[in-house]
Short mmCIF file of C-alpha atoms in Angstrom, two decimals:
data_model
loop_
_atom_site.label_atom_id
_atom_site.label_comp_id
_atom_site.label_asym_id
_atom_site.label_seq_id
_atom_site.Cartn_x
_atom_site.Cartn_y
_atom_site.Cartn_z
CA UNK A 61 -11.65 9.74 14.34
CA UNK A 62 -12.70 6.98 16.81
CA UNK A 63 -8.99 5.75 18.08
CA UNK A 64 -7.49 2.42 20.54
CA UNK A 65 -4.61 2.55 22.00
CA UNK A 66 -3.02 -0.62 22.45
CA UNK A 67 -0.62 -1.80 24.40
CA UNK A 68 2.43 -3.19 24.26
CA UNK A 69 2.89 -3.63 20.91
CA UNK A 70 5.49 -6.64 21.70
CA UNK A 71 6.40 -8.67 24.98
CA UNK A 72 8.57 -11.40 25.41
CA UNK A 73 7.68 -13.32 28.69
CA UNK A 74 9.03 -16.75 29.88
CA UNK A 75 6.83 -19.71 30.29
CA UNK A 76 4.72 -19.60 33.43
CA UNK A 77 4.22 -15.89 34.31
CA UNK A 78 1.09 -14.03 33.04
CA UNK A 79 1.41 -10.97 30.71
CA UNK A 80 -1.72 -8.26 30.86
CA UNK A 81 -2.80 -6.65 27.43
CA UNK A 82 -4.11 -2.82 27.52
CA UNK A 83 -6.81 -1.22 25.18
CA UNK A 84 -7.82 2.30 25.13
CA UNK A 85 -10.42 4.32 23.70
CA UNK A 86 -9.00 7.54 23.70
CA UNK A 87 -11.87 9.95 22.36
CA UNK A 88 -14.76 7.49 22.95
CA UNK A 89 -16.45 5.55 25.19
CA UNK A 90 -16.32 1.97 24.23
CA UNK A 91 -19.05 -0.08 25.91
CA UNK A 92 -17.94 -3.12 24.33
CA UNK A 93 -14.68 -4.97 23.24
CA UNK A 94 -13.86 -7.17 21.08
CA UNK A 95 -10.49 -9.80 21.49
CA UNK A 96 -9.38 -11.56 18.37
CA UNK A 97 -6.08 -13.56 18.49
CA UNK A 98 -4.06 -14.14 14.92
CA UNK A 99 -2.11 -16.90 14.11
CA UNK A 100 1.15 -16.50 11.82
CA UNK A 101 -0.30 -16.19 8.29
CA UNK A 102 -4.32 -17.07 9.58
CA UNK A 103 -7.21 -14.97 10.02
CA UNK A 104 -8.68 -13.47 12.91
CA UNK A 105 -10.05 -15.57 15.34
CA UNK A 106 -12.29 -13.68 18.01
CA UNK A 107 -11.87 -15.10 21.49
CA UNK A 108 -14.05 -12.90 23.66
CA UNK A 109 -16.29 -9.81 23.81
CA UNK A 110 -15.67 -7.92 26.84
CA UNK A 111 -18.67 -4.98 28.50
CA UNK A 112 -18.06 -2.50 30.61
CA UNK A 113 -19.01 -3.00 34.06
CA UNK A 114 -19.94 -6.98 33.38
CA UNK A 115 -18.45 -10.21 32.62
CA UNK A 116 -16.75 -11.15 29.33
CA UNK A 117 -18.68 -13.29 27.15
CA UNK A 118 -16.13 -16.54 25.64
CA UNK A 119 -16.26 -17.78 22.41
CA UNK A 120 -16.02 -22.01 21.80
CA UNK A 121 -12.94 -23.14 22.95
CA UNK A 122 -11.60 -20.67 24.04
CA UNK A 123 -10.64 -21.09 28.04
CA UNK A 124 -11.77 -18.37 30.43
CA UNK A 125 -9.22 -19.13 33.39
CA UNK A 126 -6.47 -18.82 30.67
CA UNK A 127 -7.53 -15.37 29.09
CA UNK A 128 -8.86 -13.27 31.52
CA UNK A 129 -10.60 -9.99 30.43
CA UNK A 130 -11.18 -7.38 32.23
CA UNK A 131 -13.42 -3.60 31.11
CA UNK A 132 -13.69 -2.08 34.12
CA UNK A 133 -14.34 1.36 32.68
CA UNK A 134 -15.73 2.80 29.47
CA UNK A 135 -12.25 3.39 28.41
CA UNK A 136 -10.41 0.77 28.99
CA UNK A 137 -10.56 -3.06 28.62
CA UNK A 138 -7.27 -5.43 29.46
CA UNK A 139 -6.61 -9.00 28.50
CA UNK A 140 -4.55 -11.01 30.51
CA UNK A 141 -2.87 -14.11 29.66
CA UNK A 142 -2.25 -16.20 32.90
CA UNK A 143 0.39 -19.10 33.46
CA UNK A 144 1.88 -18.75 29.58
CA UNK A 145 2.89 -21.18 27.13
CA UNK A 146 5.08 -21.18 23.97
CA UNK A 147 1.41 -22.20 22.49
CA UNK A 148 0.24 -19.07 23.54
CA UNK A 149 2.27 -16.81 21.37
CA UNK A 150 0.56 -14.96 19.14
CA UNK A 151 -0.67 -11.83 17.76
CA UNK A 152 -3.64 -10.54 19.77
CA UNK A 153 -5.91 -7.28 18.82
CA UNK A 154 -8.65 -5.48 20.54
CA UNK A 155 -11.33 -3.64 18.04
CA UNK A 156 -13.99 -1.41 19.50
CA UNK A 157 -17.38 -0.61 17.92
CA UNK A 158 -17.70 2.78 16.73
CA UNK A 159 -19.99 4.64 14.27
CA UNK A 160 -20.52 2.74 11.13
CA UNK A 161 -17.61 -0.01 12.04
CA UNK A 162 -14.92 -0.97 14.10
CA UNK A 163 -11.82 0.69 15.33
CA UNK A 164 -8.71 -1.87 15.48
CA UNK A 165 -5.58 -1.68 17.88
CA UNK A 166 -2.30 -2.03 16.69
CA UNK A 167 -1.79 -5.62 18.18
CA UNK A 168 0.41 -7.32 20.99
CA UNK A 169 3.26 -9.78 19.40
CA UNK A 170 3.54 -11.80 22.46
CA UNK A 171 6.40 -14.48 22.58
CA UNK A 172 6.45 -17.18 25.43
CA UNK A 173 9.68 -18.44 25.63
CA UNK B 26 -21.72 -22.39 5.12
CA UNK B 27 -20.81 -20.89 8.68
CA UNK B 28 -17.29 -19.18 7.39
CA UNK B 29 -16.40 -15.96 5.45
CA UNK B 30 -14.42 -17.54 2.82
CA UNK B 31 -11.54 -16.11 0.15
CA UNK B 32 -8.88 -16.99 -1.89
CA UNK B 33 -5.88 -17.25 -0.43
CA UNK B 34 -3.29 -15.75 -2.46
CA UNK B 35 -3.45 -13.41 -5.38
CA UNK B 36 -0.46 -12.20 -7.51
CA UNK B 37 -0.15 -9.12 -9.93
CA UNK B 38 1.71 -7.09 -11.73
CA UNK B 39 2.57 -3.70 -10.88
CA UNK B 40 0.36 -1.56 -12.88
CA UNK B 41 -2.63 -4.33 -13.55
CA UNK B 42 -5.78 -4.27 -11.30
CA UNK B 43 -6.33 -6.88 -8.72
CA UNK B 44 -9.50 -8.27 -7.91
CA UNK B 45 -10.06 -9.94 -4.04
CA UNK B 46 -13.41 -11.93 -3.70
CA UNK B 47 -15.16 -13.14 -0.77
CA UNK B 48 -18.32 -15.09 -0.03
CA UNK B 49 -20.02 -13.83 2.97
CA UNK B 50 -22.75 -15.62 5.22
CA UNK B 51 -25.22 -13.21 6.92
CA UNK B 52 -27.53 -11.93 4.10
CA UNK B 53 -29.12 -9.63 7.11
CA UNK B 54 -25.39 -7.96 7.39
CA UNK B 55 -25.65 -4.12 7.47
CA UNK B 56 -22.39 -3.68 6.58
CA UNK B 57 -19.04 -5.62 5.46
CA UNK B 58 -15.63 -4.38 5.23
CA UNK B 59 -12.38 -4.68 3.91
CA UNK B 60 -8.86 -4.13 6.19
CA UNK B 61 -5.46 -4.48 4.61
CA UNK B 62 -2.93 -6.50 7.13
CA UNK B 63 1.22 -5.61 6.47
CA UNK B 64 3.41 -7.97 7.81
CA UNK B 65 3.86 -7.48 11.39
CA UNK B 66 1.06 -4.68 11.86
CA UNK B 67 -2.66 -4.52 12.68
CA UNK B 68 -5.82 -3.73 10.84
CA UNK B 69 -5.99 -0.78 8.51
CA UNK B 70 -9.71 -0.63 7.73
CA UNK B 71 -9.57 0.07 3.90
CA UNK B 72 -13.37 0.69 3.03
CA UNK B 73 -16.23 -0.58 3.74
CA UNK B 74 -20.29 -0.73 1.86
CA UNK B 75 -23.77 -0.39 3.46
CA UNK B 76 -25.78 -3.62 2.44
CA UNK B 77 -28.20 -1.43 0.52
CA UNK B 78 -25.68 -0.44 -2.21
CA UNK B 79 -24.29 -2.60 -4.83
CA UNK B 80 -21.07 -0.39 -5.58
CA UNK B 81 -18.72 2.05 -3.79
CA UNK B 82 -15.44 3.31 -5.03
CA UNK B 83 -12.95 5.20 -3.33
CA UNK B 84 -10.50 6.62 -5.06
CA UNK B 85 -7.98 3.55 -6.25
CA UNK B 86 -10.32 0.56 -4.95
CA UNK B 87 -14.14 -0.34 -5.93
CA UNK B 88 -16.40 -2.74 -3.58
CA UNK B 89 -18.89 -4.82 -5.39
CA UNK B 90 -21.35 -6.68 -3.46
CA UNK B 91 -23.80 -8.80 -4.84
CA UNK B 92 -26.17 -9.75 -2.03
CA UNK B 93 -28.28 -12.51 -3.89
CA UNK B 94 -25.17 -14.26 -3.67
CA UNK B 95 -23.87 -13.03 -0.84
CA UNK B 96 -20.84 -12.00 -3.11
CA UNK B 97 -18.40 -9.07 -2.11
CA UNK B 98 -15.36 -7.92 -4.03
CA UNK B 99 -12.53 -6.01 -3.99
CA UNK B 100 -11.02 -4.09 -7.13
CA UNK B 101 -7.59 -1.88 -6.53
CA UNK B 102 -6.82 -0.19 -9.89
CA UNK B 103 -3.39 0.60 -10.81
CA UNK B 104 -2.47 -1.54 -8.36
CA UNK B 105 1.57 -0.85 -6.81
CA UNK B 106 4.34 -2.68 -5.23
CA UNK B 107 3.05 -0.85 -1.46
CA UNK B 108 -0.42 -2.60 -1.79
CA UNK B 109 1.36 -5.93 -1.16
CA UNK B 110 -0.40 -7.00 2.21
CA UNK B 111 -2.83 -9.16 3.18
CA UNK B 112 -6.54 -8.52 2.52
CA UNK B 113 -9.79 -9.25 4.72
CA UNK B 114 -13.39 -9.50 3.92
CA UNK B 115 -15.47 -8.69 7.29
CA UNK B 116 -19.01 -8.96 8.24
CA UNK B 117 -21.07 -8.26 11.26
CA UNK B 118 -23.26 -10.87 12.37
CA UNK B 119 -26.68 -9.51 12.45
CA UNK B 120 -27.66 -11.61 15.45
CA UNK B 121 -24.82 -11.06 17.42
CA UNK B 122 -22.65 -8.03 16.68
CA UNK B 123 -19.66 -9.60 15.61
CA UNK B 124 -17.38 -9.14 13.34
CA UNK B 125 -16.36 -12.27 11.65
CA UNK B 126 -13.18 -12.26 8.88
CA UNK B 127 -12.65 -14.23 6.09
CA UNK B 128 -9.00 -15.72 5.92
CA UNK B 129 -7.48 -13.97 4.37
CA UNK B 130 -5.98 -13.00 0.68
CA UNK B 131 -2.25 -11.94 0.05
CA UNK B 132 -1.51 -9.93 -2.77
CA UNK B 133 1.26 -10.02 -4.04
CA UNK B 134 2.75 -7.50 -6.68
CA UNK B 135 5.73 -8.01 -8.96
CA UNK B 136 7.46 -5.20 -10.01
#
């Protein structure tokens, strides 16, 4: 089946540097991306929806020059998190269309210490 | 409303059947899901119905989804001590296609 590879599964980074977020599709070609960022014991909220070859389109709220998304290619699509805060810790997943749903990553624990 | 709404916690006993509800938004959905969450892991998309059927089972669990009132359910039969997680209702926004999640239910089951 349709699989994302998703990576790292956990980074601890200190406050200020910028940490970059890796999804894969590794027996499709994913045209479009989806970002969703969990907070501890909350639901899914999605933040952006990246296509190949074209800018990411931002939810409300959420801020562009913070969380920039890249999908250069029809395999892979990276979120970076620029100039991190302790606010910005969090659990952040990638999901990919595929057939009749959506194919999830694992998720990125990041910790800004 | 504008959310995907559920109840927020559930408990059980080992053995009994658990039933997860949701109220969904998008009566044009095509399809709406469910993923199980365990603690510190991602999505594991448990099932999922087509918005022309009003019943799927799979083994253990049975989806209800009554689409006059945009009403979905989850049923787990038998339900064990490993199906302790957190539970999502999903659907795809027919106008934009996104997936939008409900909160968010956590079973818990006693032994």
């Amino acid at each position: 089946g349709a699989v994302v590879s998703q990576h790292p599964s956990r980074v601890i980074c200190k406050s200020g540097t910028s940490v970059k977020i890796e999804c894969r599709s590794l027996d499709f070609q994913a045209t479009t991306m989806f970002w969703y960022r969990q907070f501890p014991k909350k639901s899914l909220m999605l933040m952006a929806t990246s296509n190949e070859g074209s800018k990411a389109t931002y939810e409300q709220g959420v801020e562009k020059d913070k969380f920039l998304i890249n999908h250069a290619s029809l395999t892979l699509s990276t979120l970076t998190v620029t100039s991190a805060h302790p606010e910005d810790s969090s659990f952040y997943i990638c999901s990919a269309p595929t057939g009749y749903g959506y194919t999830f990553g694992s998720g990125t624990r990041l910790t800004v210490v | 409303g504008e959310d995907v709404e559920q109840s927020l916690f559930l408990s059980v006993r080992e053995g009994d059947s658990s039933v997860i509800n949701c109220t969904y938004t998008d009566s044009s959905s095509t399809y709406l899901y469910w993923y199980k969450q365990e603690p510190g892991a991602g999505l594991q998309l448990l099932t999922y119905i087509f918005s022309n059927m009003d019943m799927k089972q799979d083994q253990r669990l049975t989806v209800l989804l009554n689409k006059k009132d945009k009403h979905l359910s989850l049923r787990i039969a038998d339900t064990q001590t490993g199906d302790s997680a957190i539970y999502f209702c999903a659907e795809i926004r027919s106008n934009t296609g996104k997936l939008i999640f409900g909160q968010g239910t956590t079973l818990q089951v006693k032994p």
